[in-house]
Amino acid sequence: MRILQQSHGLADFEEAIRIAHQSKREVLFSQVARIDSVAPLQFYEAGYKLYQGERSFWQDRTGELTLVGAGNAQTFTSNKKNERFIDIKQQWKEFLSEAVCTGEKETGTGPVAVGGFSFDPRQEAELEWTNFSNGYFHLPSFMLTINAQGDCFLTSNIVCSEFDDSKKLWERMQKERDQLLNETEESMKDVSVINMTEIEPERWKTSLTSVVRRLKKGEMEKVVLARKILVDFDGKKRSDTVLERLRDDQASSFIFSLEVLDSCFIGATPERLVKKSKNDILSTCLAGSIARGGTLEEDRHLSELLLHDEKNLHEHELVVRMITDNLKDLCSDVKVPTSPALMKIRDIQHLYTPVKGVAQEGMSVVDFVDRLHPTPALGGTPTHLAMDVIQKEEKMNRGFYAAPVGWMDAEGNGEFAVAIRSGLLHDRHAYLYAGCGVVKDSNAESEYQETLIKFRPMLRAVGGTMQ
């Protein structure tokens, strides 16, 4: 990758064209420019006319980084079952080898790929996930980056070939950039929910009871079982309206959207899988949960119950143990608090333990994703046995639900969340997902009620309610 310290516009672009001619291969030109303040949802909505089906959105839990992508400069996919992480990593590295990058360099600017991986590539395909691969990432043609100080940057990405006319290609990029930044907002007519269907809830409870019997025999320590509901609308549901509600409703969560053709995977998750910033690594153990209280006194009472509940503490410890052990293999130093804290969001509160480490040299964020997915919080313990039970008992394809979703840059930095509290928009339908950790003391009805709480954020976001 060639990084030019100063931006010279067309001259830098012509350098990329020259390299493409010499190497007889495609070369990325990536230009970063500081721009006036732009509201992230306004930029996302502006991309609808030009880039419908090619947009992405990412906002971290603290609001320190927002990424909004429009257009597809390049797509990276993998359907390999056992090597999808390394496959995507290698595709990204190879693609960037001759890239020409220019302009200001801030976190989340320049070449940044946004996307994710499926939960389990062994699961049988289902119609709603047809557009997604086991690994799917896209490099936006234009990406808005907003940092913690509110500074705005626009990265323009264009892939050059030996056959391109530099002047025409440059003019096209500038025209699309201006259209995107100057697109006026239009009022969106939202569609209405006409039906909501829980997919075989009684069969799910029966499966859970069967799994509990196996756990009591000592076959496993924990299995996470998920289920889905189907929401039908009276027209095509736009991701814009869902994103707006999620940002208003779940401001302390990771908020994401990934459009692929006529589908969009979207959600607001509290759970970080891993963040890599240079050599600093941060992962989150999030397992064990209870409802929020209707009053401050009731909420405090529920918090105390959660902090001292043996079932939830055991479930949480399984996650802490697995993440810590795996980070020790990839980091030179790992620090873990001695006891969990609480993470409180609107509908639910979780036991929470941050784990920090220092990455070994040469590691990419994708190496950590590969090692950590799936955590016991979304799969179970032991992992291979739990994954087999999930495949047999759930009778559905999770797709990207409960899987790693996030971004990576050219230096191997990035951040991935675990895509819970999420759903898939597809035409006039939404498929919403929720799950719970099952241990030997679990009860089918109480776990079912827990999933109802976990469905609430996405149901509100798509305009529905749980009866």
Short mmCIF file of C-alpha atoms in Angstrom, two decimals:
data_model
loop_
_atom_site.label_atom_id
_atom_site.label_comp_id
_atom_site.label_asym_id
_atom_site.label_seq_id
_atom_site.Cartn_x
_atom_site.Cartn_y
_atom_site.Cartn_z
CA MET A 1 0.00 0.00 0.00
CA ARG A 2 1.31 3.45 -0.91
CA ILE A 3 0.45 6.28 1.48
CA LEU A 4 0.89 9.78 0.05
CA GLN A 5 1.47 12.35 2.79
CA GLN A 6 -0.18 15.23 0.96
CA SER A 7 -3.27 15.16 -1.18
CA HIS A 8 -2.93 16.36 -4.76
CA GLY A 9 -6.32 15.26 -6.05
CA LEU A 10 -6.28 14.27 -9.69
CA ALA A 11 -2.48 13.83 -9.74
CA ASP A 12 -2.68 11.17 -7.00
CA PHE A 13 -5.54 9.49 -8.81
CA GLU A 14 -3.50 9.36 -12.01
CA GLU A 15 -0.74 7.64 -10.01
CA ALA A 16 -3.21 4.86 -9.16
CA ILE A 17 -4.16 4.58 -12.84
CA ARG A 18 -0.48 4.39 -13.78
CA ILE A 19 0.11 1.54 -11.31
CA ALA A 20 -2.94 -0.28 -12.68
CA HIS A 21 -1.52 0.01 -16.21
CA GLN A 22 1.90 -1.24 -15.15
CA SER A 23 0.70 -4.13 -12.99
CA LYS A 24 -2.20 -5.14 -15.28
CA ARG A 25 -4.41 -5.43 -12.22
CA GLU A 26 -7.02 -3.42 -10.34
CA VAL A 27 -5.69 -0.78 -7.93
CA LEU A 28 -7.58 1.01 -5.18
CA PHE A 29 -7.45 4.80 -4.95
CA SER A 30 -8.58 6.02 -1.51
CA GLN A 31 -8.81 9.70 -0.65
CA VAL A 32 -9.71 11.18 2.74
CA ALA A 33 -10.96 14.75 3.13
CA ARG A 34 -12.19 16.67 6.16
CA ILE A 35 -15.70 17.98 5.47
CA ASP A 36 -18.31 20.17 7.13
CA SER A 37 -20.57 18.54 9.68
CA VAL A 38 -23.03 16.00 8.25
CA ALA A 39 -25.65 14.14 10.29
CA PRO A 40 -24.96 10.39 9.93
CA LEU A 41 -28.58 9.38 9.32
CA GLN A 42 -28.94 12.18 6.76
CA PHE A 43 -25.93 10.77 4.88
CA TYR A 44 -27.37 7.24 5.12
CA GLU A 45 -30.75 8.38 3.77
CA ALA A 46 -29.07 10.42 1.01
CA GLY A 47 -27.49 7.20 -0.23
CA TYR A 48 -30.88 5.56 -0.81
CA LYS A 49 -31.43 6.98 -4.30
CA LEU A 50 -27.91 6.35 -5.57
CA TYR A 51 -26.95 3.21 -3.66
CA GLN A 52 -30.03 1.35 -2.50
CA GLY A 53 -28.91 -2.10 -1.33
CA GLU A 54 -25.29 -0.90 -0.93
CA ARG A 55 -25.30 1.00 2.35
CA SER A 56 -23.86 0.32 5.78
CA PHE A 57 -23.93 1.91 9.21
CA TRP A 58 -21.83 1.43 12.36
CA GLN A 59 -21.89 3.34 15.63
CA ASP A 60 -20.02 2.14 18.71
CA ARG A 61 -21.51 2.00 22.20
CA THR A 62 -19.91 5.24 23.41
CA GLY A 63 -20.52 7.31 20.29
CA GLU A 64 -16.77 7.70 19.76
CA LEU A 65 -16.92 6.44 16.17
CA THR A 66 -19.64 6.44 13.53
CA LEU A 67 -19.14 4.99 10.04
CA VAL A 68 -21.70 5.39 7.27
CA GLY A 69 -21.06 3.71 3.94
CA ALA A 70 -22.70 4.37 0.57
CA GLY A 71 -21.96 2.42 -2.60
CA ASN A 72 -19.80 -0.62 -3.22
CA ALA A 73 -16.27 0.00 -4.46
CA GLN A 74 -15.38 -3.65 -3.84
CA THR A 75 -17.00 -6.70 -2.24
CA PHE A 76 -15.25 -9.50 -0.37
CA THR A 77 -17.09 -12.77 0.14
CA SER A 78 -16.24 -16.25 1.34
CA ASN A 79 -18.28 -19.42 1.44
CA LYS A 80 -15.48 -21.50 2.91
CA LYS A 81 -16.70 -23.31 6.01
CA ASN A 82 -13.50 -23.77 7.99
CA GLU A 83 -11.32 -20.96 6.65
CA ARG A 84 -13.72 -18.08 6.04
CA PHE A 85 -11.93 -15.76 8.50
CA ILE A 86 -8.48 -16.26 7.01
CA ASP A 87 -9.95 -16.17 3.50
CA ILE A 88 -11.48 -12.71 4.05
CA LYS A 89 -8.29 -11.50 5.76
CA GLN A 90 -6.14 -12.62 2.83
CA GLN A 91 -8.50 -11.14 0.22
CA TRP A 92 -8.38 -7.79 2.06
CA LYS A 93 -4.58 -7.85 2.40
CA GLU A 94 -4.06 -8.75 -1.27
CA PHE A 95 -6.51 -6.10 -2.43
CA LEU A 96 -4.67 -3.38 -0.48
CA SER A 97 -1.17 -4.38 -1.60
CA GLU A 98 -0.97 -1.78 -4.42
CA ALA A 99 -3.51 0.74 -3.05
CA VAL A 100 -2.82 4.46 -3.28
CA CYS A 101 -4.04 6.27 -0.15
CA THR A 102 -4.01 10.03 0.33
CA GLY A 103 -5.36 12.70 2.66
CA GLU A 104 -5.80 12.95 6.43
CA LYS A 105 -5.46 9.75 8.44
CA GLU A 106 -7.78 9.33 11.41
CA THR A 107 -9.27 6.24 13.03
CA GLY A 108 -11.95 4.80 10.75
CA THR A 109 -10.83 6.67 7.62
CA GLY A 110 -9.14 5.45 4.46
CA PRO A 111 -9.81 1.91 3.26
CA VAL A 112 -12.26 0.40 5.75
CA ALA A 113 -14.24 -2.79 5.07
CA VAL A 114 -17.59 -3.20 6.81
CA GLY A 115 -19.37 -6.54 7.19
CA GLY A 116 -19.47 -9.76 9.13
CA PHE A 117 -19.58 -13.53 9.27
CA SER A 118 -22.33 -16.12 9.64
CA PHE A 119 -22.84 -17.79 12.99
CA ASP A 120 -22.27 -21.34 11.78
CA PRO A 121 -21.48 -22.11 8.11
CA ARG A 122 -22.66 -25.70 8.61
CA GLN A 123 -26.28 -24.62 9.06
CA GLU A 124 -28.57 -25.32 6.12
CA ALA A 125 -29.36 -22.30 3.97
CA GLU A 126 -32.73 -20.60 4.33
CA LEU A 127 -34.39 -18.32 1.80
CA GLU A 128 -34.07 -15.12 3.83
CA TRP A 129 -30.26 -15.42 4.00
CA THR A 130 -29.74 -16.10 0.27
CA ASN A 131 -27.95 -12.78 -0.34
CA PHE A 132 -25.36 -13.35 2.40
CA SER A 133 -22.19 -15.44 2.30
CA ASN A 134 -20.43 -17.09 5.24
CA GLY A 135 -18.21 -14.02 5.16
CA TYR A 136 -19.37 -10.76 3.59
CA PHE A 137 -17.63 -7.35 3.58
CA HIS A 138 -17.85 -4.30 1.38
CA LEU A 139 -15.58 -1.34 0.84
CA PRO A 140 -17.93 1.67 0.50
CA SER A 141 -17.50 3.96 -2.49
CA PHE A 142 -18.01 6.81 -0.04
CA MET A 143 -17.73 6.58 3.72
CA LEU A 144 -18.57 9.22 6.27
CA THR A 145 -16.51 8.99 9.48
CA ILE A 146 -17.41 10.96 12.60
CA ASN A 147 -15.12 10.84 15.64
CA ALA A 148 -15.73 11.56 19.33
CA GLN A 149 -15.06 15.29 18.82
CA GLY A 150 -17.67 15.49 16.06
CA ASP A 151 -15.08 15.94 13.29
CA CYS A 152 -16.33 14.65 9.92
CA PHE A 153 -14.26 12.98 7.22
CA LEU A 154 -15.27 11.61 3.85
CA THR A 155 -13.30 8.76 2.33
CA SER A 156 -13.76 8.29 -1.43
CA ASN A 157 -12.77 4.86 -2.75
CA ILE A 158 -12.54 3.93 -6.40
CA VAL A 159 -11.02 0.85 -8.02
CA CYS A 160 -8.93 1.63 -11.11
CA SER A 161 -8.11 -0.73 -13.95
CA GLU A 162 -5.66 -0.54 -16.82
CA PHE A 163 -8.51 0.23 -19.20
CA ASP A 164 -9.88 3.27 -17.35
CA ASP A 165 -9.81 6.84 -18.58
CA SER A 166 -8.49 8.75 -15.56
CA LYS A 167 -10.26 12.03 -16.35
CA LYS A 168 -13.69 10.45 -16.92
CA LEU A 169 -13.40 8.24 -13.84
CA TRP A 170 -12.31 11.17 -11.69
CA GLU A 171 -15.21 13.31 -12.91
CA ARG A 172 -17.68 10.51 -12.21
CA MET A 173 -16.38 10.15 -8.65
CA GLN A 174 -16.64 13.89 -8.02
CA LYS A 175 -20.18 14.00 -9.44
CA GLU A 176 -21.39 11.12 -7.26
CA ARG A 177 -19.69 12.65 -4.22
CA ASP A 178 -21.44 15.98 -4.77
CA GLN A 179 -24.80 14.28 -5.32
CA LEU A 180 -24.41 12.35 -2.10
CA LEU A 181 -23.44 15.35 0.02
CA ASN A 182 -26.06 17.64 -1.48
CA GLU A 183 -28.99 15.23 -1.67
CA THR A 184 -32.01 16.79 0.02
CA GLU A 185 -33.92 14.76 2.57
CA GLU A 186 -37.32 13.46 1.58
CA SER A 187 -40.05 12.47 3.98
CA MET A 188 -40.21 8.69 4.17
CA LYS A 189 -43.56 6.99 4.24
CA ASP A 190 -43.23 4.15 6.71
CA VAL A 191 -45.10 0.88 6.27
CA SER A 192 -47.31 -0.78 8.88
CA VAL A 193 -47.12 -4.14 10.60
CA ILE A 194 -49.96 -6.38 9.45
CA ASN A 195 -48.99 -9.62 11.16
CA MET A 196 -46.51 -11.09 13.64
CA THR A 197 -45.85 -14.80 14.02
CA GLU A 198 -43.81 -16.61 16.65
CA ILE A 199 -42.14 -19.56 14.93
CA GLU A 200 -43.08 -22.76 16.82
CA PRO A 201 -42.62 -21.48 20.40
CA GLU A 202 -43.91 -24.68 22.01
CA ARG A 203 -41.51 -26.85 20.02
CA TRP A 204 -38.71 -24.50 21.13
CA LYS A 205 -39.67 -24.97 24.79
CA THR A 206 -39.72 -28.74 24.31
CA SER A 207 -36.24 -28.61 22.76
CA LEU A 208 -34.98 -26.51 25.65
CA THR A 209 -36.32 -28.99 28.21
CA SER A 210 -34.61 -31.81 26.32
CA VAL A 211 -31.31 -29.91 26.36
CA VAL A 212 -31.63 -29.27 30.12
CA ARG A 213 -31.92 -33.03 30.70
CA ARG A 214 -28.63 -33.53 28.84
CA LEU A 215 -26.98 -30.75 30.82
CA LYS A 216 -28.05 -32.35 34.09
CA LYS A 217 -26.36 -35.57 32.95
CA GLY A 218 -23.12 -33.62 32.58
CA GLU A 219 -22.84 -33.90 28.78
CA MET A 220 -22.23 -30.13 28.52
CA GLU A 221 -22.12 -27.06 30.76
CA LYS A 222 -24.16 -24.64 28.65
CA VAL A 223 -26.02 -24.34 25.33
CA VAL A 224 -27.47 -21.14 23.88
CA LEU A 225 -30.80 -21.71 22.13
CA ALA A 226 -32.28 -19.05 19.87
CA ARG A 227 -35.60 -18.65 18.13
CA LYS A 228 -37.18 -16.21 15.66
CA ILE A 229 -40.38 -14.36 14.93
CA LEU A 230 -41.67 -13.22 11.55
CA VAL A 231 -43.11 -9.73 11.10
CA ASP A 232 -45.08 -8.91 7.94
CA PHE A 233 -45.60 -5.37 6.60
CA ASP A 234 -48.02 -3.83 4.10
CA GLY A 235 -45.08 -2.70 1.95
CA LYS A 236 -41.27 -2.88 1.68
CA LYS A 237 -39.64 -1.89 4.97
CA ARG A 238 -36.78 0.61 4.62
CA SER A 239 -33.79 0.24 6.89
CA ASP A 240 -33.65 4.04 7.35
CA THR A 241 -36.73 4.10 9.59
CA VAL A 242 -35.49 1.16 11.66
CA LEU A 243 -32.06 2.77 12.16
CA GLU A 244 -33.62 6.02 13.30
CA ARG A 245 -35.67 4.24 15.96
CA LEU A 246 -32.73 2.16 17.13
CA ARG A 247 -30.58 5.28 17.58
CA ASP A 248 -33.31 6.96 19.61
CA ASP A 249 -34.14 3.85 21.63
CA GLN A 250 -30.77 2.09 22.13
CA ALA A 251 -28.20 4.89 22.22
CA SER A 252 -25.85 2.93 24.53
CA SER A 253 -25.60 -0.06 22.17
CA PHE A 254 -23.57 -0.81 19.05
CA ILE A 255 -25.89 0.14 16.19
CA PHE A 256 -25.32 -1.43 12.80
CA SER A 257 -26.86 -1.89 9.38
CA LEU A 258 -25.57 -3.93 6.45
CA GLU A 259 -27.49 -3.86 3.19
CA VAL A 260 -26.91 -6.64 0.68
CA LEU A 261 -29.10 -6.30 -2.43
CA ASP A 262 -32.74 -6.34 -1.26
CA SER A 263 -31.91 -7.50 2.28
CA CYS A 264 -30.59 -5.65 5.31
CA PHE A 265 -29.16 -7.09 8.51
CA ILE A 266 -29.72 -4.53 11.25
CA GLY A 267 -29.65 -4.27 15.02
CA ALA A 268 -28.53 -2.64 18.26
CA THR A 269 -26.36 -4.93 20.36
CA PRO A 270 -24.78 -4.25 23.77
CA GLU A 271 -22.08 -6.87 23.27
CA ARG A 272 -18.58 -6.22 21.96
CA LEU A 273 -16.64 -9.21 20.69
CA VAL A 274 -13.29 -7.48 20.26
CA LYS A 275 -11.73 -4.09 19.55
CA LYS A 276 -8.17 -3.68 18.29
CA SER A 277 -6.50 -0.27 18.32
CA LYS A 278 -2.84 -0.64 17.38
CA ASN A 279 -1.73 -3.28 19.91
CA ASP A 280 -4.47 -2.66 22.48
CA ILE A 281 -7.14 -5.37 22.67
CA LEU A 282 -10.49 -5.10 24.44
CA SER A 283 -13.09 -7.86 24.64
CA THR A 284 -16.34 -8.00 26.56
CA CYS A 285 -17.84 -10.86 28.56
CA LEU A 286 -21.59 -10.35 28.61
CA ALA A 287 -23.70 -13.21 29.96
CA GLY A 288 -26.31 -13.56 32.68
CA SER A 289 -29.29 -11.23 32.55
CA ILE A 290 -32.42 -10.03 34.31
CA ALA A 291 -35.18 -7.53 33.53
CA ARG A 292 -35.11 -3.82 34.42
CA GLY A 293 -37.32 -2.64 37.24
CA GLY A 294 -40.26 -0.30 36.91
CA THR A 295 -38.95 1.87 39.76
CA LEU A 296 -35.45 2.72 41.02
CA GLU A 297 -36.01 0.55 44.09
CA GLU A 298 -37.21 -2.41 42.03
CA ASP A 299 -34.32 -1.96 39.58
CA ARG A 300 -31.77 -1.99 42.42
CA HIS A 301 -33.41 -5.09 43.87
CA LEU A 302 -33.20 -6.90 40.52
CA SER A 303 -29.56 -5.82 40.15
CA GLU A 304 -28.69 -7.36 43.51
CA LEU A 305 -30.49 -10.56 42.58
CA LEU A 306 -28.48 -10.80 39.36
CA LEU A 307 -25.15 -10.08 41.07
CA HIS A 308 -25.72 -12.92 43.54
CA ASP A 309 -27.59 -15.45 41.41
CA GLU A 310 -25.59 -18.69 41.13
CA LYS A 311 -27.08 -19.70 37.75
CA ASN A 312 -26.24 -16.37 36.11
CA LEU A 313 -22.82 -16.11 37.78
CA HIS A 314 -21.93 -19.60 36.54
CA GLU A 315 -23.10 -18.74 33.03
CA HIS A 316 -21.00 -15.56 33.13
CA GLU A 317 -17.89 -17.31 34.44
CA LEU A 318 -17.95 -19.73 31.49
CA VAL A 319 -17.68 -16.79 29.10
CA VAL A 320 -14.95 -15.03 31.12
CA ARG A 321 -12.90 -18.23 31.25
CA MET A 322 -13.12 -18.90 27.50
CA ILE A 323 -12.35 -15.34 26.38
CA THR A 324 -9.47 -14.98 28.84
CA ASP A 325 -7.87 -18.27 27.81
CA ASN A 326 -8.11 -17.43 24.11
CA LEU A 327 -6.72 -13.92 24.52
CA LYS A 328 -3.74 -15.31 26.44
CA ASP A 329 -2.80 -17.25 23.30
CA LEU A 330 -2.74 -14.08 21.18
CA CYS A 331 -1.67 -11.42 23.69
CA SER A 332 1.44 -10.80 25.76
CA ASP A 333 -0.52 -9.39 28.69
CA VAL A 334 -4.14 -10.00 29.77
CA LYS A 335 -5.99 -8.24 32.58
CA VAL A 336 -9.36 -9.42 33.99
CA PRO A 337 -11.40 -7.88 36.84
CA THR A 338 -12.03 -10.21 39.78
CA SER A 339 -15.83 -9.84 39.67
CA PRO A 340 -18.45 -8.72 37.13
CA ALA A 341 -20.15 -5.33 36.99
CA LEU A 342 -23.57 -4.51 35.56
CA MET A 343 -24.42 -3.24 32.09
CA LYS A 344 -27.88 -1.67 32.05
CA ILE A 345 -29.79 -0.95 28.86
CA ARG A 346 -33.41 -0.02 28.39
CA ASP A 347 -35.12 -3.41 28.67
CA ILE A 348 -32.55 -5.63 30.36
CA GLN A 349 -29.41 -5.67 32.51
CA HIS A 350 -26.43 -7.99 32.09
CA LEU A 351 -23.41 -9.17 34.04
CA TYR A 352 -20.41 -7.54 32.39
CA THR A 353 -16.64 -8.11 32.55
CA PRO A 354 -14.14 -6.31 30.27
CA VAL A 355 -10.96 -8.21 29.36
CA LYS A 356 -7.92 -6.27 28.10
CA GLY A 357 -4.69 -7.41 26.50
CA VAL A 358 -1.69 -6.39 24.38
CA ALA A 359 -1.68 -8.03 20.96
CA GLN A 360 1.32 -9.90 19.65
CA GLU A 361 3.00 -8.32 16.61
CA GLY A 362 1.39 -8.88 13.21
CA MET A 363 -2.09 -9.70 14.51
CA SER A 364 -5.20 -8.42 12.72
CA VAL A 365 -8.55 -7.85 14.38
CA VAL A 366 -9.83 -10.73 12.22
CA ASP A 367 -7.36 -13.10 13.92
CA PHE A 368 -9.07 -12.30 17.23
CA VAL A 369 -12.54 -12.70 15.72
CA ASP A 370 -11.49 -16.10 14.41
CA ARG A 371 -10.24 -17.20 17.82
CA LEU A 372 -13.13 -15.82 19.91
CA HIS A 373 -16.20 -16.73 17.84
CA PRO A 374 -18.44 -18.22 19.08
CA THR A 375 -18.11 -17.32 22.74
CA PRO A 376 -20.06 -19.36 25.31
CA ALA A 377 -22.42 -16.36 25.54
CA LEU A 378 -23.81 -17.24 22.10
CA GLY A 379 -22.77 -20.85 21.55
CA GLY A 380 -22.11 -22.78 24.73
CA THR A 381 -19.55 -24.95 26.50
CA PRO A 382 -17.83 -27.10 25.32
CA THR A 383 -18.08 -25.22 22.04
CA HIS A 384 -18.10 -28.13 19.57
CA LEU A 385 -20.78 -30.06 21.47
CA ALA A 386 -22.95 -26.97 21.98
CA MET A 387 -22.74 -26.03 18.29
CA ASP A 388 -23.89 -29.53 17.32
CA VAL A 389 -26.87 -29.26 19.68
CA ILE A 390 -27.78 -25.82 18.28
CA GLN A 391 -27.67 -27.16 14.73
CA LYS A 392 -29.96 -30.05 15.65
CA GLU A 393 -32.42 -28.38 18.04
CA GLU A 394 -33.00 -24.87 16.65
CA LYS A 395 -34.35 -25.98 13.26
CA MET A 396 -33.33 -22.66 11.68
CA ASN A 397 -30.36 -20.85 10.15
CA ARG A 398 -29.17 -18.03 12.38
CA GLY A 399 -27.43 -16.36 9.44
CA PHE A 400 -25.52 -13.36 10.85
CA TYR A 401 -27.51 -13.36 14.11
CA ALA A 402 -25.22 -13.84 17.16
CA ALA A 403 -22.21 -13.63 14.82
CA PRO A 404 -19.37 -11.08 14.46
CA VAL A 405 -20.33 -7.82 12.69
CA GLY A 406 -18.06 -4.80 12.42
CA TRP A 407 -15.21 -3.16 10.52
CA MET A 408 -11.49 -3.47 9.79
CA ASP A 409 -8.98 -1.02 8.37
CA ALA A 410 -5.82 -1.34 6.29
CA GLU A 411 -3.58 -1.69 9.39
CA GLY A 412 -5.55 -4.58 10.89
CA ASN A 413 -7.35 -2.42 13.44
CA GLY A 414 -11.11 -2.52 13.88
CA GLU A 415 -14.00 -3.50 16.08
CA PHE A 416 -16.56 -6.30 16.00
CA ALA A 417 -19.75 -6.67 17.99
CA VAL A 418 -21.78 -9.81 18.61
CA ALA A 419 -24.94 -9.30 16.57
CA ILE A 420 -27.67 -9.97 19.12
CA ARG A 421 -30.86 -7.83 19.39
CA SER A 422 -30.93 -7.96 15.62
CA GLY A 423 -33.04 -8.86 12.63
CA LEU A 424 -33.10 -9.25 8.88
CA LEU A 425 -35.26 -7.03 6.67
CA HIS A 426 -36.20 -8.74 3.45
CA ASP A 427 -38.81 -7.22 1.14
CA ARG A 428 -42.10 -7.00 3.10
CA HIS A 429 -40.84 -9.07 6.02
CA ALA A 430 -38.58 -8.88 9.05
CA TYR A 431 -37.06 -11.91 10.75
CA LEU A 432 -36.18 -11.09 14.35
CA TYR A 433 -33.97 -13.27 16.57
CA ALA A 434 -33.44 -13.77 20.31
CA GLY A 435 -31.80 -16.44 22.43
CA CYS A 436 -30.90 -17.40 25.98
CA GLY A 437 -28.18 -19.33 27.78
CA VAL A 438 -29.38 -22.75 28.95
CA VAL A 439 -27.70 -24.42 31.92
CA LYS A 440 -28.76 -27.34 34.08
CA ASP A 441 -30.92 -25.14 36.32
CA SER A 442 -32.82 -23.52 33.41
CA ASN A 443 -36.58 -23.60 33.13
CA ALA A 444 -38.28 -23.55 29.71
CA GLU A 445 -40.99 -21.02 30.60
CA SER A 446 -38.65 -18.55 32.31
CA GLU A 447 -36.18 -18.75 29.40
CA TYR A 448 -39.05 -18.20 26.97
CA GLN A 449 -40.05 -15.09 28.92
CA GLU A 450 -36.45 -13.87 28.74
CA THR A 451 -36.52 -14.09 24.94
CA LEU A 452 -39.69 -11.97 24.92
CA ILE A 453 -37.74 -9.22 26.71
CA LYS A 454 -34.88 -9.54 24.24
CA PHE A 455 -37.22 -9.23 21.25
CA ARG A 456 -38.54 -5.86 22.46
CA PRO A 457 -35.86 -3.50 21.01
CA MET A 458 -36.15 -4.82 17.46
CA LEU A 459 -39.92 -5.13 17.64
CA ARG A 460 -40.23 -1.47 18.62
CA ALA A 461 -37.76 -0.53 15.88
CA VAL A 462 -39.81 -2.19 13.14
CA GLY A 463 -43.07 -0.78 14.52
CA GLY A 464 -44.46 -3.88 16.22
CA THR A 465 -45.29 -4.93 19.78
CA MET A 466 -45.26 -8.22 21.62
CA GLN A 467 -48.77 -9.25 22.68
#
